[in-house]
Coordinates of C-alpha atoms and ligand atoms in Angstrom, one line a residue:
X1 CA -44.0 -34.7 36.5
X2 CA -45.0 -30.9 36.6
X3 CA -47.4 -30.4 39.5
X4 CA -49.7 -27.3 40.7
X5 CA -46.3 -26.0 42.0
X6 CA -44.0 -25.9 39.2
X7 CA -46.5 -25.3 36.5
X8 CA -46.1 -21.3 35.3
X9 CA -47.1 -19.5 32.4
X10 CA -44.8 -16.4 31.1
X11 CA -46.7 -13.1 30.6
X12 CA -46.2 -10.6 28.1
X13 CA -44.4 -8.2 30.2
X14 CA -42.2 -11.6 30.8
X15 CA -43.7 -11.7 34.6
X16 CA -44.3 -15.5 35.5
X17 CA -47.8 -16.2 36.9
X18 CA -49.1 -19.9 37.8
X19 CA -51.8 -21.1 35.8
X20 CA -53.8 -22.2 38.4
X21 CA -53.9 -20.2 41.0
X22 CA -56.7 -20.4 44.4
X23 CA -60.0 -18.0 44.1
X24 CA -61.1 -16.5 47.6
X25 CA -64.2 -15.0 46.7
X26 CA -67.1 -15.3 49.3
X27 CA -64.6 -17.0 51.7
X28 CA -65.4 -13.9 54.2
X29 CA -64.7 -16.4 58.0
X30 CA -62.1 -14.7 59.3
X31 CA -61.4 -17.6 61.9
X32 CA -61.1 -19.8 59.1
X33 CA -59.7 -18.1 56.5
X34 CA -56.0 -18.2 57.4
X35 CA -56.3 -22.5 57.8
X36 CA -57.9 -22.6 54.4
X37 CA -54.7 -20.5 53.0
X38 CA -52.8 -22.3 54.6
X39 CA -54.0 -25.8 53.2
X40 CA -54.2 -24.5 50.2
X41 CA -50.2 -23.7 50.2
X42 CA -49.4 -26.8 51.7
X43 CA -51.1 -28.3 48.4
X44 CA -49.0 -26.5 46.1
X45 CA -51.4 -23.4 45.4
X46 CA -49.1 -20.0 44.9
X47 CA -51.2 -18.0 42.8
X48 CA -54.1 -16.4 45.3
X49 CA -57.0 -14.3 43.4
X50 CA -58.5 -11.8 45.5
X51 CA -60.6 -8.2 45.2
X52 CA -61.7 -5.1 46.5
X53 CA -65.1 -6.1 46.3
X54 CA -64.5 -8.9 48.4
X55 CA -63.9 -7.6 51.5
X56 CA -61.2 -10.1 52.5
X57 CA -57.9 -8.5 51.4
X58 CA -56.6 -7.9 55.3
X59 CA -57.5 -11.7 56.1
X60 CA -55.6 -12.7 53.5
X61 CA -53.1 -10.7 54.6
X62 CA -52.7 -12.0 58.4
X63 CA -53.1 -15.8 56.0
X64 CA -49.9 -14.9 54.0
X65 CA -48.0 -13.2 56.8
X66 CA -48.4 -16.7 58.5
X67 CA -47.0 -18.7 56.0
X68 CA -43.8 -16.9 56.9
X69 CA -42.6 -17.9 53.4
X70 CA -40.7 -15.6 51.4
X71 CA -42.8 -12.4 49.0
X72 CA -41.3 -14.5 45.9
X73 CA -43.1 -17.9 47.1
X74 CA -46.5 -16.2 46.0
X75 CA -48.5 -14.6 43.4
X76 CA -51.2 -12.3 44.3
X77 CA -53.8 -10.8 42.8
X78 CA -56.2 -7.9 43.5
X79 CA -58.8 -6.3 41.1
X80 CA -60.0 -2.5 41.5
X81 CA -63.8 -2.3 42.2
X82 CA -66.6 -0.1 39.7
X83 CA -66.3 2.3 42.6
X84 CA -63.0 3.3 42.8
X85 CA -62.6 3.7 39.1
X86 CA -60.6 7.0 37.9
X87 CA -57.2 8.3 37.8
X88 CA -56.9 8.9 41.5
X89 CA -59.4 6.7 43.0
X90 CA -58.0 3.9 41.6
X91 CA -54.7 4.9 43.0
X92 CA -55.5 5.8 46.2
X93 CA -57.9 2.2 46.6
X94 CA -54.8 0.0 45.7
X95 CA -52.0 1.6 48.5
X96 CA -55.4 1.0 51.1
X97 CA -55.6 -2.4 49.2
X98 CA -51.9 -2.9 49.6
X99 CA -52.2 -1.8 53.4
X100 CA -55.1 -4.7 54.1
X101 CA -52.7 -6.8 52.6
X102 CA -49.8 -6.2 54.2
X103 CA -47.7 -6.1 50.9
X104 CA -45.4 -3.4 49.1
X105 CA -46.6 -4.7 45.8
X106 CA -49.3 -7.1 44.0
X107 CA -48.2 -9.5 41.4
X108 CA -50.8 -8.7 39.7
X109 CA -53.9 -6.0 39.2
X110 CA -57.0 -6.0 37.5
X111 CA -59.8 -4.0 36.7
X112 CA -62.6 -6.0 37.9
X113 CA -65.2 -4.7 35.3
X114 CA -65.2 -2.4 32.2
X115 CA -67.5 0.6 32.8
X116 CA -67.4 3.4 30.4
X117 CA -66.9 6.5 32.2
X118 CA -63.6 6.3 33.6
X119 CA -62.6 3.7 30.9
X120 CA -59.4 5.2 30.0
X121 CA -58.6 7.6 33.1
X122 CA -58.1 4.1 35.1
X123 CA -56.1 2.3 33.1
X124 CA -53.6 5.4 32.9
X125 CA -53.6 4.8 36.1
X126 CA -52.4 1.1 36.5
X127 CA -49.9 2.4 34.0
X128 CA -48.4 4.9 36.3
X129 CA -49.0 2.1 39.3
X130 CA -46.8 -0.6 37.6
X131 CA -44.1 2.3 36.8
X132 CA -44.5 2.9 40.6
X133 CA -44.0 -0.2 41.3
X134 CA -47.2 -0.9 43.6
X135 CA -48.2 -4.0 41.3
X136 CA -45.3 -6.3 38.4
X137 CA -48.3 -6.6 36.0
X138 CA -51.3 -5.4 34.9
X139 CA -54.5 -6.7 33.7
X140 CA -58.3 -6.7 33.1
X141 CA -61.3 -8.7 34.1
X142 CA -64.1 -9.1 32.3
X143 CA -63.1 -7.1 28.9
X144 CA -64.5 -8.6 25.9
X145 CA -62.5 -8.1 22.1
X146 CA -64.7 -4.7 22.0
X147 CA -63.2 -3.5 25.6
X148 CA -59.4 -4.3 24.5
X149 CA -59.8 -2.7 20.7
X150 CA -61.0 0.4 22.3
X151 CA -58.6 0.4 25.4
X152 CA -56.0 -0.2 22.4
X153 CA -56.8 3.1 21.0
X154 CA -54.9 4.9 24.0
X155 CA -53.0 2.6 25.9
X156 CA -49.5 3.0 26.2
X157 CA -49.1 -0.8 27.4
X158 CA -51.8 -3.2 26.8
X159 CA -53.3 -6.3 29.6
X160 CA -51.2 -8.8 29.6
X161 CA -54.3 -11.0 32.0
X162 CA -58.1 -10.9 30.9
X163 CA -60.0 -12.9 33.8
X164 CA -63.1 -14.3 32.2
X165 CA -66.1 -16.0 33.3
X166 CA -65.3 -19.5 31.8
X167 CA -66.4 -23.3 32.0
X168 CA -68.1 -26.1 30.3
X169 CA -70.9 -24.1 29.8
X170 CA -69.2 -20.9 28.8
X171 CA -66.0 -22.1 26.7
X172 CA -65.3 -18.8 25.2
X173 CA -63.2 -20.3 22.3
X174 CA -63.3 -16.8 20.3
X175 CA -62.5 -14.8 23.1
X176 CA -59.4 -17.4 24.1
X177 CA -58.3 -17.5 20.9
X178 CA -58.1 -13.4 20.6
X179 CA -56.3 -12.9 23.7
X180 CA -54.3 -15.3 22.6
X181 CA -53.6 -14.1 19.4
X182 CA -52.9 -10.9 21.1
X183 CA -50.2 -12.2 23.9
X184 CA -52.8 -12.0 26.5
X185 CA -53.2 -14.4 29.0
X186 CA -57.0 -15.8 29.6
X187 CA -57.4 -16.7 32.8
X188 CA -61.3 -18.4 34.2
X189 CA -63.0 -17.4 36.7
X190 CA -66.0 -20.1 38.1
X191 CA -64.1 -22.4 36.3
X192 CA -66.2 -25.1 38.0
X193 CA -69.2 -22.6 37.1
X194 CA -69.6 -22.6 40.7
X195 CA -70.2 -26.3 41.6
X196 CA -73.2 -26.5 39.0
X197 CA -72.1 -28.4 35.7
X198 CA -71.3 -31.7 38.0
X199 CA -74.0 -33.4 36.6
X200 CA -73.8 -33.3 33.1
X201 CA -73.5 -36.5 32.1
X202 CA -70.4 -36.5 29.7
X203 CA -67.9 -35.2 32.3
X204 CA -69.3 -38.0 34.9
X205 CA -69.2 -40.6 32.0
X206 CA -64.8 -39.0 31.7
X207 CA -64.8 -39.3 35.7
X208 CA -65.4 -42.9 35.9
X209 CA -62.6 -43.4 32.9
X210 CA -60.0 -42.2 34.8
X211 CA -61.0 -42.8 38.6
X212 CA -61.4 -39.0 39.3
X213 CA -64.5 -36.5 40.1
X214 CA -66.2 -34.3 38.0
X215 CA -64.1 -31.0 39.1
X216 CA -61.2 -32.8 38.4
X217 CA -61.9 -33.5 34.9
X218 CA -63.3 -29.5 34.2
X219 CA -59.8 -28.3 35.5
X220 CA -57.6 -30.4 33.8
X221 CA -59.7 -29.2 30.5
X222 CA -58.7 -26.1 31.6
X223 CA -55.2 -27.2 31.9
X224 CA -55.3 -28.5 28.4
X225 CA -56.7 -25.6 26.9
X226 CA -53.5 -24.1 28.1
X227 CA -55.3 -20.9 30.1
X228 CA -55.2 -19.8 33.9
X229 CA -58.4 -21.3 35.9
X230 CA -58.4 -19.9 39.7
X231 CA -60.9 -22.5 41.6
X232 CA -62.2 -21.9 45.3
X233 CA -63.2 -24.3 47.6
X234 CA -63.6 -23.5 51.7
X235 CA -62.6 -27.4 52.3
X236 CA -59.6 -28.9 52.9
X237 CA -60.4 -31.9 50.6
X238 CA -61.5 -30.1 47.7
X239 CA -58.7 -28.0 48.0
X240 CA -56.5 -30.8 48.1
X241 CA -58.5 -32.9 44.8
X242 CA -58.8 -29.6 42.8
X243 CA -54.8 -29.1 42.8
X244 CA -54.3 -33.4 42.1
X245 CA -54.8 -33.3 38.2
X246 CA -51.2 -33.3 37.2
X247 CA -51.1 -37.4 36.8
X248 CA -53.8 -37.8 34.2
X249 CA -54.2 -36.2 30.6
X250 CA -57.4 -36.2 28.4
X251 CA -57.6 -37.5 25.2
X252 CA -58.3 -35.2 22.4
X253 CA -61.6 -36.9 22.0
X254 CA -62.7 -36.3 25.7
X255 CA -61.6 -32.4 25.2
X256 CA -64.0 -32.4 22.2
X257 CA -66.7 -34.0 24.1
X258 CA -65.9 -31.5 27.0
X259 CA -66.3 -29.0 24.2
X260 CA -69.5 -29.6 23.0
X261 CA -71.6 -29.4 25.9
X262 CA -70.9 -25.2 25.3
X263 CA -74.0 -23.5 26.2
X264 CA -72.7 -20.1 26.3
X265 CA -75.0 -20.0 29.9
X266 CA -73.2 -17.0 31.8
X267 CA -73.9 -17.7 35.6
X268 CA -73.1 -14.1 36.2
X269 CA -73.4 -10.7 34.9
X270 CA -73.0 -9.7 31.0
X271 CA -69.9 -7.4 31.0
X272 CA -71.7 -5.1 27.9
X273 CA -74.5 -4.5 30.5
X274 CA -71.9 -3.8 33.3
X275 CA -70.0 -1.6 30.9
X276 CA -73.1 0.7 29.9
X277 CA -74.5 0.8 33.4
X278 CA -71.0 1.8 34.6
X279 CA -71.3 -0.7 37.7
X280 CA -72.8 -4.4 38.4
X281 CA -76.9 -4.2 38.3
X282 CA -78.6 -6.6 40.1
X283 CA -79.4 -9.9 38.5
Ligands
LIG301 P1 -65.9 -21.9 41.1 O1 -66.2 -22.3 39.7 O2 -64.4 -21.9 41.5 O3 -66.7 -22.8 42.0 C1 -66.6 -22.7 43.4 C2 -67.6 -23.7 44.0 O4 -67.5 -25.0 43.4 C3 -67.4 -23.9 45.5 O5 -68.0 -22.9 46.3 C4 -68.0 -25.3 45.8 O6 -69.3 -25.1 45.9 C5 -67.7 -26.0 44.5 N1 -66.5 -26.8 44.5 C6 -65.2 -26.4 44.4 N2 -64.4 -27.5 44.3 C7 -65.2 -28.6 44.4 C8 -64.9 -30.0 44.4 N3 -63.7 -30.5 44.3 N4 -66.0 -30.8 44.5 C9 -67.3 -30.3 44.6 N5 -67.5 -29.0 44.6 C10 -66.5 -28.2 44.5 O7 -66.5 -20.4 41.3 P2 -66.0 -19.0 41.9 O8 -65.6 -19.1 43.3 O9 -67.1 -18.1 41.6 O10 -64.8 -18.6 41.0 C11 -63.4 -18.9 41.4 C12 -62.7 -17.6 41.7 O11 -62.8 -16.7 40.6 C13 -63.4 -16.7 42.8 O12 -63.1 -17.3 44.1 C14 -62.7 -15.4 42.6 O13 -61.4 -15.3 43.1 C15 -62.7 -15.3 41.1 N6 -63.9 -14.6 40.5 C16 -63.7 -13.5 39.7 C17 -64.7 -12.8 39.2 C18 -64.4 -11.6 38.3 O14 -65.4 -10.9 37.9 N7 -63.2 -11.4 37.9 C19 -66.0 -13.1 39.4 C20 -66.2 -14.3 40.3 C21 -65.2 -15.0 40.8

């Protein structure tokens, strides 16, 4: 049986990422944060999604120095922040990034957001970064079909990751089914839509079927759908019940039901807005 820790996807540059991989936003206790990576390995999680903007690079650092496990036994990510956007800035932000994390090299980088000023100027420079070696692959967050046709227009290499807001609520078929038409890898962020879609009736009416919980039965939807999903949890527990969905499989007709509770409800910010106000606005 193929668990959490044997379950990879092969990227268009041929890099091999996990699909699901362990989100670390707002996990910002430091006394806690290298036990919570630490569970999280011990339940099969390699894949660990961090950012600039989250101030927690150097604790995951000290938490993946203490694994004392070798640099191939993990896959990390890091995204560049509306702030450090620009040829040089964006250089200069991933070494200190790199630095906090103690590593020669990310798996994997992302531009967290598309704003339109430095559009172009930054991803020339995660070009020249992977060519440097300072990250294996790189990627965008956030970009919808609009973002990539444009970035198309001058990119020497293209994403071979777009992170996206996605969960019941937010299915982003079209946008899935462009990357994927395009070799590029969707990968959801809030796939649980941050703890909020547990109630819908349908996926507890799927839980009770198969003796699982609710966050169980979004993830291996995910899983099905054959994308990346990067949950977070701070609890051992969850941690441990969010990477056990390997030994169950949904019928076509649940992943249609799954399907059609789409409400296209973004929990977060619109990336077109993001993109014209050149940074994240208040919302
Ligand atoms: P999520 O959908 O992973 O939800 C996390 C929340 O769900 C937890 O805080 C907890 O309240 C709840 N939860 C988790 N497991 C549970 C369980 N088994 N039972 C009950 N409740 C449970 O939301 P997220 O943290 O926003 O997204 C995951 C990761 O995606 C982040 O940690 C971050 O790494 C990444 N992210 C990326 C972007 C981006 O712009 N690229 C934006 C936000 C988040």
């Amino acid at each position: 049986m193929t668990t959490i820790q044997d379950n990879y996807l092969t990227l268009a540059d041929g890099q091999k990422m996990p699909q699901q991989g362990f989100g670390v936003y707002k996990l910002t206790d430091s006394a806690t944060f290298t036990q919570t990576i630490q569970d999280a390995y011990e339940d099969g999680y390699r894949l660990f999604d961090t950012a600039q903007m989250y101030g927690n690079e150097a604790d995951l650092g000290k938490a993946l120095k203490s694994l004392s496990v070798d640099r191939d036994d993990y896959f990390i990510t890091t995204k560049v922040a509306e702030s450090n956007q620009g040829y040089q800035k964006a250089i200069d932000s991933v070494k200190e990034s790199l630095q906090k994390l103690q590593l020669d090299y990310v798996n994997l980088l992302l531009v967290h957001w598309p704003i339109n000023g430095p559009f172009f100027e930054t991803w020339r420079a995660f070009e020249e970064m992977k060519k440097e070696g300072l990250t294996k692959s790189i990627g965008v967050s956030n970009y919808g079909m609009v973002h990539l046709q444009y970035l198309a227009t001058q990119a020497s290499e293209m994403p071979v990751v777009d992170q996206l807001e996605c969960h019941p609520w937010l299915s982003e078929k079209p946008m899935i089914k462009f990357n994927n038409d395009h070799h590029i890898v969707t990968q959801a962020w809030a796939p649980l839509g941050r703890g909020r879609i547990f109630e819908e009736p349908i996926l507890q009416e799927i839980a009770n079927k198969h003796v699982k919980s609710a966050a169980q039965i979004i993830l291996r939807w995910h899983l099905q759908n054959g994308i990346s999903f990067i949950p977070k949890s701070a609890h051992a527990q969850r941690i441990k019940e969010n990477a056990a969905i390997y030994d169950f499989a949904l019928t076509p007709e649940e992943m249609a039901q799954i399907d059609s509770i789409n409400k296209n409800l973004r929990i977060s910010q619109e990336p077109e807005l993001v993109y014209e106000f050149n940074q994240q606005y208040p919302h």
